[in-house]
Coordinates of C-alpha atoms in Angstrom, one line a residue:
M190 CA 90.6 157.5 21.4
G191 CA 94.0 156.0 22.4
A192 CA 96.3 155.3 19.5
M193 CA 93.8 156.3 16.8
A194 CA 93.0 159.8 18.1
N195 CA 94.3 162.8 16.3
P196 CA 96.6 165.2 18.3
V197 CA 94.8 167.9 20.2
I198 CA 94.8 171.7 19.6
L199 CA 93.3 173.3 22.7
T200 CA 91.9 176.8 22.7
V201 CA 90.8 178.7 25.8
D202 CA 89.0 182.0 26.1
D203 CA 86.4 183.3 28.5
D204 CA 84.6 185.4 25.9
P205 CA 82.1 183.0 24.2
A206 CA 82.1 184.9 20.9
V207 CA 85.9 185.0 20.7
S208 CA 86.1 181.3 21.9
R209 CA 83.8 180.2 19.1
A210 CA 85.6 182.3 16.5
V211 CA 89.1 181.0 17.3
A212 CA 87.9 177.4 17.5
R213 CA 86.0 177.8 14.2
D214 CA 89.0 179.2 12.3
V215 CA 91.4 176.5 13.8
R216 CA 89.0 173.7 13.0
R217 CA 88.4 175.0 9.4
R218 CA 92.2 174.7 8.6
Y219 CA 93.3 171.8 10.8
G220 CA 90.2 169.8 11.7
D221 CA 91.1 166.9 9.4
R222 CA 94.4 166.3 11.2
Y223 CA 93.8 167.6 14.7
R224 CA 91.1 167.4 17.3
V225 CA 90.1 170.9 18.4
V226 CA 89.1 171.2 22.1
R227 CA 87.5 174.4 23.3
A228 CA 87.5 175.6 27.0
A229 CA 85.9 178.7 28.6
S230 CA 88.5 179.2 31.4
G231 CA 92.0 178.3 32.5
P232 CA 90.8 175.7 35.2
E233 CA 88.5 174.1 32.7
A234 CA 91.3 173.9 30.2
L235 CA 93.6 172.3 32.7
D236 CA 91.0 169.7 33.5
A237 CA 90.7 168.9 29.8
L238 CA 94.5 168.5 29.5
R239 CA 94.6 166.1 32.5
E240 CA 91.9 164.0 30.8
V241 CA 93.9 164.0 27.6
K242 CA 97.0 163.0 29.5
L243 CA 95.3 160.1 31.1
R244 CA 94.1 158.9 27.7
G245 CA 97.7 158.9 26.5
E246 CA 96.9 161.3 23.7
Q247 CA 99.1 164.1 22.3
V248 CA 98.7 167.8 22.6
A249 CA 100.3 169.8 19.7
L250 CA 99.2 173.4 20.4
L251 CA 97.8 175.5 23.1
V252 CA 96.1 178.8 22.2
A253 CA 95.1 180.9 25.3
D254 CA 93.6 184.4 25.7
H255 CA 95.6 186.5 28.1
R256 CA 92.9 188.4 30.0
M257 CA 90.7 185.9 31.8
P258 CA 89.2 186.5 35.2
E259 CA 90.0 183.2 37.0
M260 CA 93.4 182.6 35.6
T261 CA 95.3 184.6 33.0
G262 CA 96.5 183.1 29.8
I263 CA 100.1 183.3 31.0
E264 CA 99.2 181.5 34.3
F265 CA 97.4 178.8 32.3
L266 CA 100.3 178.2 29.9
E267 CA 102.7 178.0 32.8
A268 CA 100.5 175.3 34.5
A269 CA 100.0 173.5 31.1
M270 CA 103.7 173.2 30.7
D271 CA 103.8 170.8 33.6
I272 CA 101.3 168.5 31.8
F273 CA 102.4 168.8 28.2
P274 CA 105.9 170.4 28.1
A275 CA 106.3 169.8 24.4
A276 CA 103.1 171.4 23.3
R277 CA 103.5 174.7 21.4
R278 CA 102.2 177.8 23.2
V279 CA 100.4 180.8 21.7
L280 CA 99.0 183.8 23.7
L281 CA 96.1 185.9 22.3
T282 CA 96.5 189.5 23.4
A283 CA 95.0 193.0 22.8
Y284 CA 97.3 195.7 21.7
A285 CA 97.6 197.0 25.2
D286 CA 98.9 193.7 26.5
T287 CA 101.9 193.3 24.1
D288 CA 104.5 194.2 26.8
A289 CA 103.1 191.4 29.0
A290 CA 103.2 189.0 26.1
I291 CA 106.8 189.8 25.3
E292 CA 107.7 189.2 29.0
A293 CA 105.8 185.9 28.8
I294 CA 108.2 184.7 26.1
N295 CA 110.8 184.3 28.9
V296 CA 108.4 183.3 31.7
V297 CA 106.6 180.4 30.0
D298 CA 108.8 179.9 27.0
L299 CA 106.0 181.3 24.8
D300 CA 106.3 180.4 21.1
H301 CA 104.2 183.2 19.8
Y302 CA 101.7 185.9 20.6
L303 CA 98.8 187.0 18.3
L304 CA 97.0 190.3 18.4
K305 CA 93.2 190.3 18.4
P306 CA 91.5 190.4 16.0
W307 CA 93.5 188.0 13.7
H308 CA 91.4 188.5 10.6
P309 CA 91.9 187.5 7.9
P310 CA 93.2 184.2 9.4
E311 CA 94.9 183.2 6.1
E312 CA 97.3 186.1 6.6
K313 CA 97.5 186.6 10.4
L314 CA 96.7 183.2 12.0
Y315 CA 97.4 180.3 9.8
P316 CA 101.0 181.1 8.8
V317 CA 101.9 181.3 12.5
L318 CA 100.1 178.1 13.4
D319 CA 101.5 176.2 10.4
Q320 CA 105.0 177.0 11.5
L321 CA 104.4 175.9 15.1
L322 CA 102.6 172.7 14.1
D323 CA 105.3 171.8 11.7
A324 CA 107.9 172.3 14.4
W325 CA 105.9 170.2 16.8
S326 CA 105.4 167.4 14.2
A327 CA 109.1 167.0 14.0
S328 CA 109.3 165.9 17.6
P329 CA 105.9 165.2 19.0
D330 CA 105.0 163.6 22.3
A331 CA 104.8 159.8 22.0
A332 CA 101.2 158.6 21.9
L333 CA 100.7 155.9 24.4
T334 CA 98.7 152.8 23.5
E335 CA 99.6 150.6 26.5
I336 CA 98.8 150.6 30.2
R337 CA 101.0 153.0 32.2
V338 CA 102.1 152.1 35.8
V339 CA 103.4 154.8 38.1
G340 CA 105.2 153.7 41.2
H341 CA 108.3 153.6 43.4
R342 CA 111.4 151.7 42.4
W343 CA 111.6 149.7 45.7
S344 CA 108.0 149.1 46.3
A345 CA 106.5 145.6 46.8
P346 CA 103.0 146.7 45.6
S347 CA 104.5 148.4 42.5
F348 CA 106.4 145.2 41.7
K349 CA 103.3 143.1 42.1
V350 CA 101.5 145.2 39.6
R351 CA 104.3 145.1 37.1
D352 CA 104.9 141.4 37.6
F353 CA 101.2 140.6 37.1
L354 CA 101.0 142.5 33.9
A355 CA 104.3 141.1 32.6
R356 CA 103.3 137.5 33.4
N357 CA 99.9 138.0 31.7
L358 CA 101.7 139.3 28.6
V359 CA 99.9 142.7 28.9
P360 CA 102.1 145.6 27.4
Y361 CA 102.7 148.4 29.9
R362 CA 105.0 151.4 30.4
W363 CA 106.7 151.7 33.8
L364 CA 107.2 155.3 35.1
L365 CA 108.8 156.3 38.3
A366 CA 106.9 158.7 40.5
D367 CA 109.9 161.0 41.0
E368 CA 110.5 161.3 37.2
P369 CA 108.9 164.2 35.3
E370 CA 106.5 162.1 33.2
G371 CA 105.4 160.0 36.2
A372 CA 104.8 163.1 38.3
R373 CA 102.7 164.7 35.5
L374 CA 100.6 161.6 35.2
L375 CA 100.2 161.4 39.0
D376 CA 99.0 165.0 39.0
A377 CA 96.7 164.4 36.1
A378 CA 95.0 161.6 38.0
G379 CA 94.7 163.6 41.2
A380 CA 96.6 161.0 43.1
T381 CA 99.4 161.3 45.7
E382 CA 102.6 159.3 46.1
A383 CA 101.1 157.7 49.2
E384 CA 98.5 156.1 47.0
L385 CA 100.9 154.4 44.6
P386 CA 101.0 152.4 42.5
L387 CA 98.8 154.2 40.0
V388 CA 97.6 152.3 36.9
V389 CA 96.2 154.2 33.9
T390 CA 94.8 152.4 30.8
A391 CA 95.2 153.7 27.2
E392 CA 91.5 154.9 27.4
G393 CA 92.4 157.1 30.4
K394 CA 90.8 155.1 33.2
A395 CA 92.9 155.5 36.3
M396 CA 93.1 153.4 39.5
V397 CA 95.3 153.5 42.6
Q398 CA 96.5 150.4 44.3
P399 CA 94.3 148.1 42.2
S400 CA 93.7 144.5 43.3
Q401 CA 94.7 141.7 40.9
A402 CA 91.0 141.3 39.9
E403 CA 90.7 145.0 39.2
L404 CA 93.9 145.0 37.3
A405 CA 92.8 142.0 35.2
T406 CA 89.6 143.9 34.4
L407 CA 91.6 147.1 33.5
A408 CA 93.8 145.0 31.2
G409 CA 90.9 143.4 29.5
L410 CA 91.4 139.9 30.9
A411 CA 88.3 137.8 31.5
V412 CA 87.4 137.2 35.2
V413 CA 83.8 136.0 35.0
P414 CA 82.8 132.6 33.4
A415 CA 80.4 132.9 30.5
T416 CA 78.2 130.1 31.9
D417 CA 78.0 128.0 35.0
F418 CA 78.4 124.5 33.4
Y419 CA 81.1 123.1 31.1
D420 CA 82.3 119.8 29.8
L421 CA 85.8 120.5 31.1
V422 CA 87.2 122.8 33.7
V423 CA 91.0 123.1 33.8
V424 CA 92.4 124.5 37.0
G425 CA 95.9 126.0 36.5
G426 CA 97.4 127.8 33.5
G427 CA 100.9 126.3 33.3
P428 CA 102.1 124.1 30.4
A429 CA 99.9 121.2 31.6
G430 CA 96.8 123.3 31.9
L431 CA 97.3 125.1 28.6
G432 CA 97.9 121.7 27.0
S433 CA 94.6 120.5 28.3
A434 CA 92.7 123.6 27.3
V435 CA 94.1 123.5 23.7
Y436 CA 93.3 119.8 23.3
G437 CA 89.9 120.0 25.1
A438 CA 88.6 122.9 23.1
S439 CA 90.0 121.7 19.8
E440 CA 88.1 118.4 20.3
G441 CA 84.8 120.1 20.8
L442 CA 84.6 120.2 24.6
R443 CA 83.1 123.3 26.3
T444 CA 86.3 124.2 28.1
V445 CA 87.3 126.9 30.6
L446 CA 90.7 127.4 32.1
V447 CA 90.9 129.0 35.5
E448 CA 94.1 130.6 36.7
R449 CA 94.6 132.4 40.0
R450 CA 97.5 134.6 38.9
A451 CA 99.0 134.3 35.4
T452 CA 99.1 131.7 32.6
G453 CA 102.5 130.1 32.0
G454 CA 103.2 129.0 35.5
Q455 CA 106.9 128.7 36.5
A456 CA 107.8 127.8 32.9
G457 CA 106.3 131.2 31.8
Q458 CA 108.9 132.9 33.8
S459 CA 111.8 131.1 32.2
S460 CA 114.0 133.4 30.1
R461 CA 114.8 130.6 27.6
I462 CA 113.8 127.0 27.4
E463 CA 116.3 125.2 25.1
N464 CA 115.3 121.5 25.4
Y465 CA 111.7 121.8 24.2
L466 CA 110.9 119.8 21.1
G467 CA 110.6 121.8 17.9
F468 CA 112.6 124.9 19.1
P469 CA 116.2 124.3 18.3
D470 CA 117.2 127.9 19.1
G471 CA 115.2 127.9 22.3
V472 CA 112.0 129.7 23.2
S473 CA 111.2 132.0 26.1
G474 CA 108.6 131.0 28.6
A475 CA 106.6 134.1 27.7
Q476 CA 106.7 133.3 24.0
L477 CA 105.6 129.7 24.6
T478 CA 102.8 130.9 26.9
D479 CA 101.6 133.5 24.4
R480 CA 101.4 130.9 21.6
A481 CA 99.6 128.4 23.8
R482 CA 97.1 131.1 25.0
R483 CA 96.3 132.2 21.4
Q484 CA 95.9 128.6 20.4
A485 CA 93.5 127.8 23.2
T486 CA 91.3 130.8 22.5
K487 CA 91.4 130.1 18.8
F488 CA 89.7 126.8 19.5
G489 CA 87.1 128.5 21.7
A490 CA 88.5 127.9 25.2
E491 CA 87.7 130.5 27.9
L492 CA 90.6 131.8 30.0
L493 CA 89.7 133.2 33.4
S494 CA 92.2 135.2 35.3
T495 CA 92.6 136.0 39.1
R496 CA 90.1 133.3 40.1
E497 CA 91.3 131.1 42.9
V498 CA 89.6 127.7 43.4
V499 CA 89.3 126.8 47.0
G500 CA 86.9 123.8 46.9
L501 CA 86.1 120.7 44.9
G502 CA 83.1 118.4 45.3
D503 CA 80.7 116.1 43.4
A504 CA 77.1 116.5 42.7
G505 CA 76.0 113.3 41.1
S506 CA 77.6 113.2 37.6
A507 CA 78.8 116.8 37.9
R508 CA 82.0 118.1 39.6
V509 CA 81.6 121.4 41.4
L510 CA 84.4 123.9 41.9
R511 CA 84.1 126.7 44.4
F512 CA 85.9 130.1 44.1
D513 CA 87.3 132.1 47.0
D514 CA 84.4 134.6 46.6
G515 CA 81.9 131.9 47.2
S516 CA 80.7 131.5 43.6
E517 CA 80.8 128.1 41.8
I518 CA 81.0 126.5 38.4
A519 CA 80.3 122.9 37.5
A520 CA 81.5 120.5 34.8
H521 CA 81.3 116.9 33.7
T522 CA 85.1 116.7 34.2
V523 CA 88.0 118.5 35.8
V524 CA 91.8 118.6 35.1
L525 CA 93.9 119.8 38.0
A526 CA 97.1 121.4 36.7
T527 CA 97.9 123.7 39.5
G528 CA 101.6 123.1 39.3
V529 CA 104.0 123.9 42.2
S530 CA 105.2 127.0 44.0
Y531 CA 108.7 127.9 45.0
R532 CA 109.3 127.3 48.7
L533 CA 110.0 130.4 50.8
L534 CA 113.6 130.7 52.0
D535 CA 113.6 130.9 55.8
A536 CA 116.3 133.4 56.9
P537 CA 116.1 136.6 59.0
G538 CA 115.2 139.7 57.1
L539 CA 114.1 138.1 53.8
S540 CA 110.3 138.2 54.4
D541 CA 110.4 142.0 55.1
L542 CA 112.3 142.6 51.9
T543 CA 110.3 140.5 49.5
G544 CA 109.4 142.5 46.4
R545 CA 112.1 145.1 47.4
G546 CA 115.2 143.3 46.2
V547 CA 114.2 139.8 47.2
F548 CA 112.1 137.9 44.6
Y549 CA 110.8 134.4 44.1
G550 CA 111.3 133.2 40.6
S551 CA 110.6 136.6 39.0
T552 CA 113.2 137.7 36.4
A553 CA 111.7 139.3 33.3
T554 CA 110.5 142.5 34.9
E555 CA 113.7 143.1 37.0
A556 CA 116.6 142.0 34.8
P557 CA 116.9 145.4 32.9
S558 CA 117.3 147.2 36.2
C559 CA 120.3 145.1 37.2
V560 CA 122.7 146.6 34.6
Q561 CA 126.3 146.6 36.0
Q562 CA 125.2 145.3 39.4
E563 CA 125.9 142.0 41.2
V564 CA 123.0 139.6 41.3
Y565 CA 122.6 136.6 43.7
I566 CA 120.5 133.6 42.7
V567 CA 119.6 130.7 45.1
G568 CA 118.9 127.3 43.5
G569 CA 120.5 124.5 41.5
A570 CA 117.7 123.3 39.2
N571 CA 117.0 124.4 35.6
S572 CA 114.9 127.4 36.5
A573 CA 117.8 128.9 38.5
G574 CA 120.3 128.1 35.7
Q575 CA 118.1 129.7 33.1
A576 CA 117.8 132.8 35.3
A577 CA 121.6 133.0 35.7
V578 CA 122.1 132.9 31.9
H579 CA 119.5 135.6 31.5
F580 CA 120.9 137.9 34.2
S581 CA 124.4 137.5 32.8
R582 CA 123.3 139.7 29.9
Y583 CA 122.7 142.6 32.2
A584 CA 124.6 142.2 35.5
S585 CA 128.3 142.7 36.1
R586 CA 128.4 139.4 37.9
V587 CA 125.9 136.6 38.7
H588 CA 126.5 134.5 41.8
L589 CA 124.7 131.1 41.8
L590 CA 124.4 129.8 45.4
I591 CA 123.8 126.0 45.8
R592 CA 123.8 123.7 48.8
G593 CA 125.5 120.8 47.1
A594 CA 129.0 120.3 45.7
D595 CA 128.0 120.9 42.1
L596 CA 125.1 121.3 39.7
T597 CA 125.1 117.8 38.2
A598 CA 122.4 116.3 40.5
S599 CA 119.7 118.8 39.6
M600 CA 120.5 120.7 36.4
S601 CA 120.4 119.6 32.8
R602 CA 123.8 119.1 31.2
Y603 CA 123.2 121.7 28.4
L604 CA 122.6 124.4 31.1
I605 CA 125.7 123.4 33.1
D606 CA 127.8 123.6 29.9
Q607 CA 126.3 127.0 29.0
L608 CA 127.0 128.4 32.5
D609 CA 130.6 127.2 32.3
R610 CA 131.1 129.3 29.2
I611 CA 129.9 132.5 30.8
D612 CA 132.7 134.3 32.5
T613 CA 130.5 136.5 34.6
V614 CA 128.6 133.6 36.3
T615 CA 130.2 132.2 39.4
V616 CA 128.8 129.1 41.1
H617 CA 129.3 129.0 44.9
P618 CA 128.9 125.4 46.2
H619 CA 127.9 124.5 49.8
T620 CA 126.6 128.1 50.2
T621 CA 123.3 129.2 51.8
V622 CA 121.7 132.6 52.6
V623 CA 121.3 133.0 56.4
G624 CA 120.3 136.6 56.6
A625 CA 119.4 139.8 54.7
Q626 CA 119.6 143.4 55.7
G627 CA 118.3 146.6 54.2
D628 CA 116.0 149.6 54.9
D629 CA 113.9 150.6 51.9
H630 CA 115.3 147.7 49.9
L631 CA 117.8 144.9 50.1
R632 CA 121.4 146.1 50.7
R633 CA 123.4 143.1 52.1
L634 CA 123.2 139.3 52.4
T635 CA 124.8 137.1 55.0
L636 CA 126.1 133.8 53.4
C637 CA 127.2 130.7 55.2
D638 CA 129.7 128.0 54.1
G639 CA 128.0 124.7 54.7
R640 CA 131.4 122.9 55.2
T641 CA 133.0 125.2 57.8
G642 CA 130.0 127.2 59.2
A643 CA 131.9 130.4 58.4
T644 CA 129.7 133.4 57.4
R645 CA 130.5 136.4 55.3
T646 CA 128.5 139.5 54.2
V647 CA 128.1 140.7 50.7
D648 CA 126.7 143.9 49.3
T649 CA 123.9 143.5 46.8
S650 CA 120.4 144.8 46.0
W651 CA 119.2 141.7 44.1
L652 CA 118.4 138.2 45.3
F653 CA 116.3 135.8 43.2
I654 CA 115.2 132.5 44.9
F655 CA 114.4 129.3 43.0
I656 CA 114.4 126.6 45.7
G657 CA 112.4 123.4 45.7
A658 CA 108.8 123.2 44.9
E659 CA 105.6 122.3 46.8
P660 CA 102.1 121.8 45.4
R661 CA 99.3 124.1 46.3
T662 CA 96.8 121.3 47.2
D663 CA 95.8 122.1 50.8
W664 CA 92.4 123.0 49.5
L665 CA 92.0 119.3 48.4
D666 CA 92.6 117.9 51.9
G667 CA 90.1 115.2 52.6
V668 CA 88.8 115.3 49.0
L669 CA 91.6 113.6 47.0
V670 CA 94.3 111.2 47.9
R671 CA 97.7 113.0 48.2
D672 CA 101.1 111.8 49.1
R673 CA 103.0 113.0 52.2
K674 CA 104.3 116.0 50.3
G675 CA 100.9 117.0 49.1
F676 CA 101.2 115.8 45.5
I677 CA 98.1 114.3 44.0
V678 CA 98.2 110.5 43.6
T679 CA 96.7 109.2 40.4
G680 CA 96.0 106.0 38.4
P681 CA 97.7 102.7 39.4
D682 CA 99.4 104.4 42.4
L683 CA 95.9 104.6 44.0
L684 CA 95.6 100.8 44.1
A685 CA 97.2 100.1 47.4
D686 CA 97.5 96.3 47.8
G687 CA 95.3 96.0 44.7
R688 CA 92.4 97.7 46.4
R689 CA 90.7 100.7 44.9
P690 CA 90.8 104.0 46.9
A691 CA 88.2 104.5 49.6
G692 CA 85.0 106.1 48.2
W693 CA 85.7 105.0 44.6
S694 CA 82.2 104.5 43.1
L695 CA 83.0 102.9 39.7
P696 CA 83.4 99.2 38.9
R697 CA 86.7 99.9 37.0
D698 CA 90.1 101.0 38.2
P699 CA 91.1 104.7 37.9
Y700 CA 92.6 105.7 34.6
H701 CA 96.3 106.6 34.4
L702 CA 95.9 110.3 35.3
E703 CA 92.6 110.0 37.2
T704 CA 92.5 111.0 40.9
S705 CA 90.6 109.3 43.7
L706 CA 87.4 111.2 42.6
P707 CA 86.1 109.8 39.2
G708 CA 86.1 112.4 36.4
V709 CA 88.8 114.5 38.1
F710 CA 92.3 114.2 36.6
A711 CA 95.7 115.6 37.5
A712 CA 98.4 116.6 35.1
G713 CA 101.9 118.2 35.3
D714 CA 104.0 119.0 38.3
V715 CA 101.1 118.7 40.8
R716 CA 100.8 115.0 40.1
A717 CA 102.8 112.6 42.3
Q718 CA 105.7 110.9 40.5
S719 CA 105.4 113.2 37.4
V720 CA 108.5 114.3 35.4
K721 CA 109.2 117.9 36.2
R722 CA 109.8 119.1 32.7
V723 CA 107.8 121.4 30.3
A724 CA 107.4 118.8 27.6
S725 CA 106.1 116.1 29.9
A726 CA 103.6 118.6 31.4
V727 CA 102.2 119.5 28.0
G728 CA 102.0 115.8 27.1
E729 CA 100.2 115.0 30.3
G730 CA 97.8 117.8 29.7
A731 CA 97.0 116.4 26.3
M732 CA 96.7 112.8 27.7
A733 CA 94.3 114.0 30.3
V734 CA 91.9 115.1 27.6
S735 CA 92.0 111.7 25.9
L736 CA 91.1 110.2 29.3
V737 CA 88.3 112.8 29.7
H738 CA 86.8 111.5 26.5
R739 CA 87.0 107.9 27.8
Y740 CA 85.3 108.9 31.0
L741 CA 82.5 110.8 29.2
E742 CA 81.9 108.0 26.7
A743 CA 81.4 105.6 29.6
Q744 CA 78.9 107.7 31.4

């Protein structure tokens, strides 16, 4: 079904002979362009319409008999209007019911009524239906081919669903529960507002409050590995991880990339990366991620979503990775490219409003909602600068809050110059957020001047935080050597006083990106002393694969 399905003509009549006759005549004339659905009662027909609605298909015409025991034709058409308001409506009546049919023109905005019998159909049925279908074709309901999400505007669970789909490059349509179309879809799924968010696929499968794993399955993302042993497992789907997956798979290694949330990492959330080699006009993080994903899969790499790795160990020549559900996969080699996470901003009120006006690094899904509003961004590095540029296209003003005196210490020169040219972006030096207030969503922020200690309150519904970064490596405690901040130490940095790391089992020194466990490499931001740039992360991901080959050849 979905995008390829013909629009529906639904007929409903409790008399089996009449029902077969009207469906037969309609199908004979319109069966090559429309799908004719037949129901024996009003409730049965409404169930059919709800299923069609969930599938995202179109309904062009409703033909209902007036005298039915459970629900009259007029009652059915009135209920059907709530599901498919644009469908044309025809009532079948006996001569004695014409007064009721005329009255129904005003009650349910009836398009036409037909007297039974309608023979010959060439004279009494088809001319009427031709006219109605032509009118409907001029302005049909839009057929939906993407996932639909119904939720509340200021809902953290709804935001998480939208953010997950957006970051995984899954097309979706966002519908508010209090808007007519959202309410109709909610009713068709038999769900309540308390159960939101509701997710409906193009095939009509509905799920309320899905987990990320369930959402990934609905979106067609792979969550289960095809086998239990690989040449290379890449943990993390940012630029470094995608670089390793592309080069590993292209060079014939059985490669699987495991990502706990969404490919692209922090770079995937960037509205525009303008200093990446080969893109003089810049490229968005989503575009770069999409190209890298397609490239990796073209060469045969598997991409697993919503799988969190919580353990790493060795089993002879194999390296074993354990998932949070207790399952495991093994490989000859591993590349750790788990990147870093934005640190949480510690101020009263922020944690309660996360996902409801307070966001960490997420911009793409929220920017269009900020039209003509004031947006506050915390952070002074490139990611914050890119977000400020992006939001300036929507917001009336963007306020960039930084602890230091200026941006020169942490932001690329091209971004600083770009921000200087945007009149609607204001940089506030020596400014921190010390509090947030709101009920159902963020409404006010308390800001503090770091020089004087003075505070002030500003009204806003939008705060985006890009502060610092910390690696997600607690699960490697006691397994690999890390520095005091948790970054993974590799290569020559492991040779303290010329001695190899404790437990090192090989007669050689660790390779440049190799960790303290032979055959396990680290690339990108998670590696200690790495350059925190997209290009260097991709380069390290590729370099790690060349070292993987050296390791395998020596085994």
